[in-house]
mmCIF file of C-alpha atoms in Angstrom:
data_model
loop_
_atom_site.group_PDB
_atom_site.id
_atom_site.type_symbol
_atom_site.label_atom_id
_atom_site.label_comp_id
_atom_site.label_asym_id
_atom_site.label_seq_id
_atom_site.Cartn_x
_atom_site.Cartn_y
_atom_site.Cartn_z
ATOM 1 C CA MET A 1 34.610 -35.634 106.280
ATOM 2 C CA PRO A 2 36.359 -36.205 102.930
ATOM 3 C CA GLY A 3 36.199 -39.643 101.429
ATOM 4 C CA PRO A 4 39.301 -41.674 100.656
ATOM 5 C CA VAL A 5 41.202 -40.994 97.508
ATOM 6 C CA GLY A 6 40.944 -44.275 95.568
ATOM 7 C CA PRO A 7 43.261 -46.029 93.201
ATOM 8 C CA PRO A 8 42.168 -47.990 90.081
ATOM 9 C CA ALA A 9 40.346 -51.309 90.718
ATOM 10 C CA TYR A 10 42.123 -54.255 92.209
ATOM 11 C CA ARG A 11 43.554 -56.883 89.718
ATOM 12 C CA ARG A 12 45.005 -60.224 90.808
ATOM 13 C CA GLY A 13 48.328 -61.529 89.528
ATOM 14 C CA VAL A 14 49.908 -58.094 89.103
ATOM 15 C CA SER A 15 52.436 -56.538 91.489
ATOM 16 C CA ILE A 16 53.440 -52.915 91.480
ATOM 17 C CA GLU A 17 56.254 -51.550 93.597
ATOM 18 C CA LEU A 18 54.912 -49.506 96.438
ATOM 19 C CA ARG A 19 56.828 -46.421 97.281
ATOM 20 C CA TRP A 20 54.334 -44.465 99.314
ATOM 21 C CA ALA A 21 53.053 -44.769 102.902
ATOM 22 C CA VAL A 22 51.733 -42.787 105.852
ATOM 23 C CA THR A 23 53.361 -42.554 109.321
ATOM 24 C CA ASP A 24 50.319 -41.716 111.390
ATOM 25 C CA GLY A 25 48.167 -44.881 111.452
ATOM 26 C CA PRO A 26 45.992 -46.911 109.132
ATOM 27 C CA ALA A 27 43.723 -43.941 108.349
ATOM 28 C CA GLY A 28 46.590 -41.491 108.340
ATOM 29 C CA THR A 29 47.352 -38.590 106.064
ATOM 30 C CA ALA A 30 51.062 -37.904 106.899
ATOM 31 C CA ALA A 31 52.287 -39.281 103.590
ATOM 32 C CA VAL A 32 56.011 -40.019 102.767
ATOM 33 C CA THR A 33 57.576 -41.288 99.595
ATOM 34 C CA LEU A 34 60.727 -43.406 99.564
ATOM 35 C CA PRO A 35 63.886 -41.681 98.140
ATOM 36 C CA GLU A 36 65.732 -43.567 95.467
ATOM 37 C CA ASP A 37 68.943 -43.968 97.498
ATOM 38 C CA GLY A 38 68.950 -47.004 99.693
ATOM 39 C CA THR A 39 70.897 -45.275 102.491
ATOM 40 C CA ALA A 40 68.514 -42.353 102.516
ATOM 41 C CA ALA A 41 65.587 -44.806 102.661
ATOM 42 C CA ARG A 42 67.102 -46.594 105.619
ATOM 43 C CA VAL A 43 67.550 -43.205 107.435
ATOM 44 C CA LEU A 44 63.863 -42.515 106.771
ATOM 45 C CA GLY A 45 63.060 -45.815 108.389
ATOM 46 C CA LEU A 46 65.044 -44.898 111.461
ATOM 47 C CA ASP A 47 63.391 -41.456 111.614
ATOM 48 C CA ARG A 48 59.919 -42.979 111.405
ATOM 49 C CA SER A 49 60.469 -45.695 113.991
ATOM 50 C CA GLY A 50 56.758 -45.757 114.694
ATOM 51 C CA GLY A 51 56.171 -47.556 111.457
ATOM 52 C CA PHE A 52 54.464 -47.213 108.098
ATOM 53 C CA TRP A 53 50.939 -47.939 107.041
ATOM 54 C CA CYS A 54 49.056 -48.367 103.716
ATOM 55 C CA SER A 55 46.539 -45.426 104.147
ATOM 56 C CA ARG A 56 42.847 -46.001 103.977
ATOM 57 C CA GLU A 57 42.519 -42.398 103.311
ATOM 58 C CA ALA A 58 44.361 -42.856 100.000
ATOM 59 C CA GLY A 59 42.309 -45.945 99.114
ATOM 60 C CA GLY A 60 44.762 -48.545 100.677
ATOM 61 C CA CYS A 61 44.021 -51.388 102.983
ATOM 62 C CA GLY A 62 45.194 -49.840 106.272
ATOM 63 C CA GLY A 63 47.774 -52.537 106.864
ATOM 64 C CA ARG A 64 51.232 -52.311 108.163
ATOM 65 C CA LEU A 65 53.997 -51.807 105.636
ATOM 66 C CA VAL A 66 57.598 -53.032 105.865
ATOM 67 C CA LEU A 67 60.464 -50.965 104.471
ATOM 68 C CA GLU A 68 62.668 -52.949 102.053
ATOM 69 C CA ALA A 69 66.132 -51.194 101.349
ATOM 70 C CA ARG A 70 68.409 -53.865 100.342
ATOM 71 C CA ASP A 71 71.837 -53.001 98.749
ATOM 72 C CA GLY A 72 71.642 -52.858 94.997
ATOM 73 C CA ALA A 73 67.904 -52.848 94.872
ATOM 74 C CA ARG A 74 65.414 -50.028 94.656
ATOM 75 C CA PRO A 75 63.878 -49.281 98.042
ATOM 76 C CA HIS A 76 60.117 -49.998 98.478
ATOM 77 C CA PHE A 77 57.421 -50.908 100.898
ATOM 78 C CA ARG A 78 55.735 -54.256 101.090
ATOM 79 C CA HIS A 79 52.657 -55.515 102.883
ATOM 80 C CA SER A 80 53.060 -57.785 105.830
ATOM 81 C CA GLY A 81 51.792 -61.205 104.709
ATOM 82 C CA ASP A 82 49.435 -61.996 101.839
ATOM 83 C CA VAL A 83 47.022 -59.005 101.898
ATOM 84 C CA ARG A 84 44.401 -58.060 99.438
ATOM 85 C CA CYS A 85 45.079 -54.431 98.640
ATOM 86 C CA ALA A 86 44.352 -52.230 95.702
ATOM 87 C CA PHE A 87 47.940 -50.838 95.800
ATOM 88 C CA THR A 88 49.425 -54.321 95.050
ATOM 89 C CA ALA A 89 48.043 -53.868 91.453
ATOM 90 C CA ALA A 90 47.895 -50.113 91.042
ATOM 91 C CA ASP A 91 50.119 -47.181 91.141
ATOM 92 C CA ALA A 92 49.649 -45.590 94.541
ATOM 93 C CA GLY A 93 51.470 -42.412 93.548
ATOM 94 C CA PRO A 94 48.485 -40.305 92.326
ATOM 95 C CA ALA A 95 46.346 -41.196 95.317
ATOM 96 C CA TYR A 96 49.045 -40.255 97.819
ATOM 97 C CA GLU A 97 49.920 -37.079 95.929
ATOM 98 C CA LEU A 98 46.313 -35.946 96.318
ATOM 99 C CA LEU A 99 46.459 -36.970 99.873
ATOM 100 C CA ARG A 100 49.465 -34.765 100.578
ATOM 101 C CA HIS A 101 47.804 -31.799 98.922
ATOM 102 C CA ARG A 102 44.704 -32.357 100.940
ATOM 103 C CA ARG A 103 46.522 -32.606 104.332
ATOM 104 C CA ALA A 104 48.481 -29.326 103.498
ATOM 105 C CA LEU A 105 45.527 -27.390 102.453
ATOM 106 C CA GLY A 106 43.424 -28.633 105.345
ATOM 107 C CA ALA A 107 46.115 -27.555 107.739
ATOM 108 C CA TRP A 108 46.477 -24.134 106.126
ATOM 109 C CA LEU A 109 42.735 -23.436 106.287
ATOM 110 C CA ALA A 110 42.338 -24.707 109.872
ATOM 111 C CA ALA A 111 45.203 -22.436 110.944
ATOM 112 C CA GLN A 112 42.970 -19.433 109.714
ATOM 113 C CA GLY A 113 40.061 -20.795 111.753
ATOM 114 C CA PHE A 114 38.119 -22.323 108.970
ATOM 115 C CA ARG A 115 36.283 -25.766 108.918
ATOM 116 C CA PRO A 116 36.594 -26.630 105.227
ATOM 117 C CA VAL A 117 34.806 -29.495 103.527
ATOM 118 C CA LEU A 118 37.358 -31.391 101.288
ATOM 119 C CA GLU A 119 36.074 -33.795 98.611
ATOM 120 C CA GLU A 120 37.745 -35.748 95.852
ATOM 121 C CA VAL A 121 36.459 -34.932 92.330
ATOM 122 C CA PRO A 122 35.337 -38.321 90.924
ATOM 123 C CA GLY A 123 37.134 -39.490 87.818
ATOM 124 C CA THR A 124 39.997 -37.040 88.002
ATOM 125 C CA SER A 125 42.957 -36.305 90.275
ATOM 126 C CA GLY A 126 41.428 -33.325 91.842
ATOM 127 C CA LEU A 127 40.046 -31.873 95.090
ATOM 128 C CA HIS A 128 37.063 -29.568 95.660
ATOM 129 C CA VAL A 129 37.452 -27.533 98.834
ATOM 130 C CA VAL A 130 34.400 -25.468 100.133
ATOM 131 C CA VAL A 131 34.860 -22.902 102.840
ATOM 132 C CA ALA A 132 31.406 -21.858 103.739
ATOM 133 C CA GLU A 133 32.437 -19.205 106.227
ATOM 134 C CA VAL A 134 33.726 -16.909 103.438
ATOM 135 C CA SER A 135 31.726 -18.421 100.550
ATOM 136 C CA CYS A 136 34.877 -19.495 98.787
ATOM 137 C CA ALA A 137 35.949 -22.694 97.006
ATOM 138 C CA LEU A 138 39.362 -24.010 96.115
ATOM 139 C CA ALA A 139 39.782 -26.368 93.174
ATOM 140 C CA VAL A 140 42.996 -28.406 93.070
ATOM 141 C CA GLN A 141 43.697 -30.067 89.739
ATOM 142 C CA LEU A 142 46.698 -32.389 89.451
ATOM 143 C CA SER A 143 45.789 -34.250 86.180
ATOM 144 C CA PRO A 144 45.113 -32.855 82.737
ATOM 145 C CA LEU A 145 41.662 -31.280 82.275
ATOM 146 C CA PRO A 146 40.185 -30.451 78.892
ATOM 147 C CA ASP A 147 39.112 -26.876 78.279
ATOM 148 C CA THR A 148 35.308 -27.714 78.127
ATOM 149 C CA ALA A 149 35.594 -29.710 81.435
ATOM 150 C CA TRP A 150 37.280 -26.787 83.108
ATOM 151 C CA ARG A 151 34.735 -24.385 81.992
ATOM 152 C CA GLU A 152 31.808 -26.616 83.055
ATOM 153 C CA ARG A 153 33.289 -27.160 86.522
ATOM 154 C CA ASP A 154 34.282 -23.522 86.966
ATOM 155 C CA ASP A 155 30.637 -22.417 86.075
ATOM 156 C CA ARG A 156 29.245 -24.996 88.456
ATOM 157 C CA TYR A 157 31.441 -23.996 91.310
ATOM 158 C CA ARG A 158 30.722 -20.308 90.810
ATOM 159 C CA ARG A 159 27.034 -20.931 91.109
ATOM 160 C CA GLN A 160 27.541 -22.243 94.515
ATOM 161 C CA VAL A 161 30.007 -19.719 96.105
ATOM 162 C CA ARG A 162 31.169 -16.128 95.538
ATOM 163 C CA HIS A 163 34.769 -16.844 94.865
ATOM 164 C CA VAL A 164 36.552 -19.858 93.159
ATOM 165 C CA THR A 165 40.352 -20.302 93.041
ATOM 166 C CA TRP A 166 41.947 -23.072 91.048
ATOM 167 C CA LEU A 167 45.419 -24.545 91.942
ATOM 168 C CA TYR A 168 47.035 -26.359 88.932
ATOM 169 C CA GLY A 169 49.579 -29.081 89.314
ATOM 170 C CA PRO A 170 52.254 -29.696 86.514
ATOM 171 C CA ALA A 171 50.031 -32.078 84.565
ATOM 172 C CA ALA A 172 47.118 -29.509 84.559
ATOM 173 C CA GLU A 173 49.140 -26.484 83.220
ATOM 174 C CA SER A 174 47.223 -26.291 80.020
ATOM 175 C CA ALA A 175 44.034 -25.731 82.024
ATOM 176 C CA GLY A 176 45.930 -22.986 83.916
ATOM 177 C CA ASP A 177 46.767 -21.400 80.538
ATOM 178 C CA THR A 178 43.025 -21.215 79.778
ATOM 179 C CA GLU A 179 42.301 -19.347 83.117
ATOM 180 C CA LEU A 180 45.365 -17.125 82.586
ATOM 181 C CA ALA A 181 43.983 -15.974 79.230
ATOM 182 C CA VAL A 182 40.565 -15.360 80.589
ATOM 183 C CA ARG A 183 41.318 -13.708 84.077
ATOM 184 C CA GLY A 184 44.930 -12.522 83.748
ATOM 185 C CA VAL A 185 46.252 -14.589 86.723
ATOM 186 C CA ALA A 186 46.471 -18.288 87.422
ATOM 187 C CA TYR A 187 47.888 -20.237 90.304
ATOM 188 C CA ALA A 188 50.284 -23.224 89.929
ATOM 189 C CA VAL A 189 50.871 -25.505 92.953
ATOM 190 C CA ARG A 190 53.773 -27.747 93.824
ATOM 191 C CA ARG A 191 54.737 -29.859 96.836
ATOM 192 C CA HIS A 192 57.589 -28.549 98.944
ATOM 193 C CA ASN A 193 58.689 -30.787 101.760
ATOM 194 C CA THR A 194 55.482 -31.408 103.840
ATOM 195 C CA GLY A 195 53.847 -28.206 102.571
ATOM 196 C CA LEU A 196 52.914 -26.533 99.304
ATOM 197 C CA LEU A 197 54.252 -23.772 97.023
ATOM 198 C CA VAL A 198 51.862 -21.569 95.118
ATOM 199 C CA GLY A 199 53.046 -19.998 91.896
ATOM 200 C CA VAL A 200 51.321 -16.758 90.763
ATOM 201 C CA ARG A 201 51.424 -16.759 86.962
ATOM 202 C CA ASP A 202 50.991 -13.575 84.824
ATOM 203 C CA VAL A 203 50.218 -12.919 81.171
ATOM 204 C CA ASP A 204 53.864 -12.014 80.430
ATOM 205 C CA GLY A 205 54.974 -15.623 81.371
ATOM 206 C CA GLY A 206 56.236 -14.875 84.802
ATOM 207 C CA THR A 207 55.606 -16.965 87.862
ATOM 208 C CA ARG A 208 56.175 -15.754 91.389
ATOM 209 C CA TRP A 209 56.631 -18.719 93.870
ATOM 210 C CA VAL A 210 55.424 -18.274 97.460
ATOM 211 C CA ARG A 211 54.749 -20.614 100.376
ATOM 212 C CA LEU A 212 51.116 -21.480 100.919
ATOM 213 C CA GLY A 213 51.449 -19.978 104.354
ATOM 214 C CA ALA A 214 51.983 -16.625 102.823
ATOM 215 C CA CYS A 215 48.535 -16.697 101.263
ATOM 216 C CA ARG A 216 45.240 -16.105 102.842
ATOM 217 C CA LEU A 217 41.519 -16.811 102.163
ATOM 218 C CA THR A 218 39.142 -14.031 102.917
ATOM 219 C CA ALA A 219 35.665 -12.845 102.084
ATOM 220 C CA ASP A 220 37.265 -11.295 98.993
ATOM 221 C CA GLY A 221 38.781 -14.634 97.816
ATOM 222 C CA PHE A 222 42.199 -16.089 97.628
ATOM 223 C CA GLU A 223 44.955 -13.604 98.264
ATOM 224 C CA ALA A 224 48.590 -14.300 97.373
ATOM 225 C CA PRO A 225 51.622 -12.072 97.140
ATOM 226 C CA GLY A 226 51.980 -10.911 93.549
ATOM 227 C CA ALA A 227 48.371 -11.572 92.454
ATOM 228 C CA ALA A 228 47.437 -7.894 92.391
ATOM 229 C CA GLU A 229 50.477 -7.104 90.273
ATOM 230 C CA ALA A 230 49.535 -9.885 87.855
ATOM 231 C CA ARG A 231 45.944 -8.507 87.463
ATOM 232 C CA ALA A 232 47.296 -5.026 87.012
ATOM 233 C CA LEU A 233 49.633 -6.236 84.224
ATOM 234 C CA HIS A 234 46.634 -7.980 82.606
ATOM 235 C CA ALA A 235 44.623 -4.783 82.737
ATOM 236 C CA CYS A 236 47.579 -2.922 81.123
ATOM 237 C CA ARG A 237 47.913 -5.359 78.383
ATOM 238 C CA ALA A 238 44.171 -5.331 77.694
ATOM 239 C CA ALA A 239 44.244 -1.520 77.613
ATOM 240 C CA ASP A 240 47.195 -1.648 75.130
ATOM 241 C CA ARG A 241 45.326 -3.933 72.864
ATOM 242 C CA GLN A 242 42.225 -1.824 72.983
ATOM 243 C CA GLU A 243 44.251 1.347 72.125
ATOM 244 C CA ALA A 244 45.963 -0.523 69.249
ATOM 245 C CA ALA A 245 42.555 -1.601 68.006
ATOM 246 C CA ARG A 246 41.277 2.009 68.216
ATOM 247 C CA ARG A 247 44.275 3.322 66.278
ATOM 248 C CA ALA A 248 43.816 0.742 63.569
ATOM 249 C CA ALA A 249 40.158 1.629 63.220
ATOM 250 C CA ARG A 250 41.061 5.381 63.026
ATOM 251 C CA CYS A 251 43.592 4.664 60.311
ATOM 252 C CA ALA A 252 41.109 2.510 58.360
ATOM 253 C CA GLU A 253 38.455 5.310 58.715
ATOM 254 C CA ARG A 254 40.914 7.958 57.376
ATOM 255 C CA ALA A 255 41.825 5.782 54.461
ATOM 256 C CA ALA A 256 38.106 5.263 53.596
ATOM 257 C CA GLN A 257 37.435 8.934 53.963
ATOM 258 C CA GLY A 258 40.316 9.921 51.706
ATOM 259 C CA ALA A 259 39.045 7.407 49.101
ATOM 260 C CA ARG A 260 35.647 9.156 49.246
ATOM 261 C CA GLU A 261 36.998 12.707 48.967
ATOM 262 C CA HIS A 262 39.442 11.843 46.242
ATOM 263 C CA PRO A 263 37.888 9.230 44.025
ATOM 264 C CA ARG A 264 40.082 7.517 41.610
ATOM 265 C CA VAL A 265 39.599 8.829 38.049
ATOM 266 C CA GLU A 266 39.623 6.199 35.457
ATOM 267 C CA ALA A 267 41.835 6.882 32.367
ATOM 268 C CA PRO A 268 39.820 7.269 29.104
ATOM 269 C CA PRO A 269 39.831 4.295 26.915
ATOM 270 C CA VAL A 270 42.413 4.145 24.075
ATOM 271 C CA LEU A 271 40.770 4.497 20.730
ATOM 272 C CA PRO A 272 41.934 2.489 17.824
ATOM 273 C CA PHE A 273 44.203 4.401 15.429
ATOM 274 C CA PRO A 274 42.113 5.204 12.253
ATOM 275 C CA ALA A 275 43.078 3.167 9.216
#
């Protein structure tokens, strides 16, 4: 079972507005975020009449939450009573964002008959998902990741399974650029309602967005509509570069050969006029 997604350490005397919750119990994963509009927030409260909790799976306390949506004030959740919780002093957003991705990926893989192992990557907003049945791993990265760290993790994951697929959130786009340059295709990921969208990026700067449900995980790796076309485009661009390099080399060789066959004749020195 995956461990909870933890927030920064608890600090007394600091209060941060809580805008995230779950609707399926103290250890739930059905995360919701409050809309900015008070009326929309009240409608959300009516739709989720079963209540809201501070999810232990996100690193919270598991306690009940009360929806506050007063006129003229920004909607937010508050704990019932004086509760010691990490989310009273830390932004819950990153932890719940990761929780929503974990839930969507887990459901997508379960629908294909897999039993994945989902783990949080310590020290970063990321998930490592291993699907042993097809020797595949998914790496979800939602926070910035330096190039050296990306290469180290990618190499480590590839020593464990045959296929590794990275899914990059908006903040990790530069890491996606690195993979795009290396492999000719990279996958962006965005939340869409309760599910996820996958963006297939190609070397010409295009991105084709598809629902996660349109993708599949097989013994050959992650399959998404548009990925084969992106790889073909990369191969075409690589072939064009190689051909351009060969033409440049041939031109340089012809120029060098011409210089050998027709060496430059130095003009005779100008003698001084006799006095």
